[in-house]
Coordinates of C-alpha atoms in Angstrom, one line a residue:
X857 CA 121.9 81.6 -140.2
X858 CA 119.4 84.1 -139.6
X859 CA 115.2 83.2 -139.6
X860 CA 113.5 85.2 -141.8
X861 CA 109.7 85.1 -140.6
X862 CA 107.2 84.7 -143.5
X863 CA 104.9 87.1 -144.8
X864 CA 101.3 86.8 -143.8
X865 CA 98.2 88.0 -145.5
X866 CA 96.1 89.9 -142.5
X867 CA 92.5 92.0 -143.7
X868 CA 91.4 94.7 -142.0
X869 CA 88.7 97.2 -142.1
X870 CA 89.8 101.0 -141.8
X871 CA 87.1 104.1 -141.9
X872 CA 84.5 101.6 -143.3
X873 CA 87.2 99.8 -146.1
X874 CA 88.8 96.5 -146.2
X875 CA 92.1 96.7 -146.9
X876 CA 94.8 93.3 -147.0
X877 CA 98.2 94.2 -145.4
X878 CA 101.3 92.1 -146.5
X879 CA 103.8 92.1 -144.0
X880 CA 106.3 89.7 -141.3
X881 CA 104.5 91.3 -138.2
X882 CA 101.4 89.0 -136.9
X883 CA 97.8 89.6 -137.5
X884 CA 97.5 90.9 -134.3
X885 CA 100.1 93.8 -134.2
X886 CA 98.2 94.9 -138.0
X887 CA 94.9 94.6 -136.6
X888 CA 95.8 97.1 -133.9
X889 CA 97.7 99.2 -136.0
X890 CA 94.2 99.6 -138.3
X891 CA 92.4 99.9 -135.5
X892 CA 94.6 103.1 -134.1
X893 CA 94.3 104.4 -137.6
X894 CA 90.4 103.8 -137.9
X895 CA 90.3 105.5 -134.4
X896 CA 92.5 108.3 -135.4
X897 CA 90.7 108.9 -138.6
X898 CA 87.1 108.9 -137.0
X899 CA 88.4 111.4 -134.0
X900 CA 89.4 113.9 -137.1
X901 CA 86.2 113.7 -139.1
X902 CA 84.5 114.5 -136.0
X903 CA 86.2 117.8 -135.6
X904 CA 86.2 118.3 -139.5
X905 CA 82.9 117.2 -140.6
X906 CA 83.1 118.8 -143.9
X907 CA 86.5 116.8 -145.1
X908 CA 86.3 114.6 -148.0
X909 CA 87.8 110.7 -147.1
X910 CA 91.0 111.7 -149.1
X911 CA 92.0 114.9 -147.0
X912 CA 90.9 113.0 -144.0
X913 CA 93.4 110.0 -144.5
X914 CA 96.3 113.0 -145.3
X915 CA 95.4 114.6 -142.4
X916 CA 95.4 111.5 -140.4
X917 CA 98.8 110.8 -141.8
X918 CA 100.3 114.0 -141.0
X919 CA 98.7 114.2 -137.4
X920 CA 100.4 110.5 -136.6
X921 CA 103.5 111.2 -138.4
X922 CA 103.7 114.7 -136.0
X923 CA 103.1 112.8 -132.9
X924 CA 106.0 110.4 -134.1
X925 CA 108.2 112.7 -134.5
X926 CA 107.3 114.7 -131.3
X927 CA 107.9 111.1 -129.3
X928 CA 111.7 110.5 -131.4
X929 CA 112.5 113.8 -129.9
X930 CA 111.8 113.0 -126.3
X931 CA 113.1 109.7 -126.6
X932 CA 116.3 111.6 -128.2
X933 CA 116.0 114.3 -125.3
X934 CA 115.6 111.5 -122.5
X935 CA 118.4 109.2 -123.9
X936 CA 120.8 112.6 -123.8
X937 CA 119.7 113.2 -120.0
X938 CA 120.4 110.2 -119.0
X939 CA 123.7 110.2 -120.9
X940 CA 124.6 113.1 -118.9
X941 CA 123.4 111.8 -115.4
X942 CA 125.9 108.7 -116.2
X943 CA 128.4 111.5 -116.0
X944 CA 127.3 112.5 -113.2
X945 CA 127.3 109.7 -111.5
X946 CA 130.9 108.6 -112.7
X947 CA 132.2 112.5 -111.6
X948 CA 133.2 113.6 -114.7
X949 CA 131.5 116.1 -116.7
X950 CA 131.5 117.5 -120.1
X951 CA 134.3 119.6 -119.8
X952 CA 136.0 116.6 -118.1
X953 CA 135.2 114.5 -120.7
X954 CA 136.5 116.7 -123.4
X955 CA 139.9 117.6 -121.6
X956 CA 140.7 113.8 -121.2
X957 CA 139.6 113.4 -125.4
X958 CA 142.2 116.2 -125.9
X959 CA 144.8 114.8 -123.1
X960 CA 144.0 111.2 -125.0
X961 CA 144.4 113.0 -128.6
X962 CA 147.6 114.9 -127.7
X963 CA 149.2 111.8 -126.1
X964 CA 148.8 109.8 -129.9
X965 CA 150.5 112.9 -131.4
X966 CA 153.3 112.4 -129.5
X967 CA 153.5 108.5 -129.8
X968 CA 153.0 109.8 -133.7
X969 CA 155.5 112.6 -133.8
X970 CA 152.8 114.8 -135.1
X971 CA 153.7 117.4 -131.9

């Protein structure tokens, strides 16, 4: 049986507001999230001095969500390298690969009588 952790009660203080986060990750791991985001939001305001604390915390949003996403796809781009140095190493490449698939798919056809 499987261990769920229990939800904790953590407080934190973002751009000058306390806020209580519910969650199973420890106090700790929330308390630096809030601090990135406190961080995060104070580095914009300082660029946009004129932004109101609404568009500041959409912009923050969008600004983290966009370095997110621009870290999935190197992760993505990293995991397919290495995928393909595996190859590599094995001596087979793509083309390789996909003529044994086809050798592999024709042989069940024939086991099949699908020829």
């Amino acid at each position: 049986m499987s261990k769920k952790k229990e939800k904790q009660r953590t407080t934190v203080s973002i751009y000058g507001q306390n806020y209580t986060v519910v969650g199973q990750e420890s106090p700790a791991h929330i308390k630096e999230v809030a601090q990135e985001v406190d961080q995060k939001m104070r580095e914009i305001k300082k660029r946009n001095p004129y932004l109101d604390t609404t568009r500041l915390a959409v912009l923050t949003a969008v600004n983290v969500v966009d370095e997110c996403k621009k870290l999935q796809l190197r992760l993505e781009q990293e995991i397919t390298e290495r995928d393909k140095s595996d190859l590599g190493r094995r001596g087979l490449n793509r083309s390789e690969l996909n003529r044994s698939e086809l050798n592999e798919t024709k042989g069940s056809n024939r086991t099949t009588g699908d020829e």
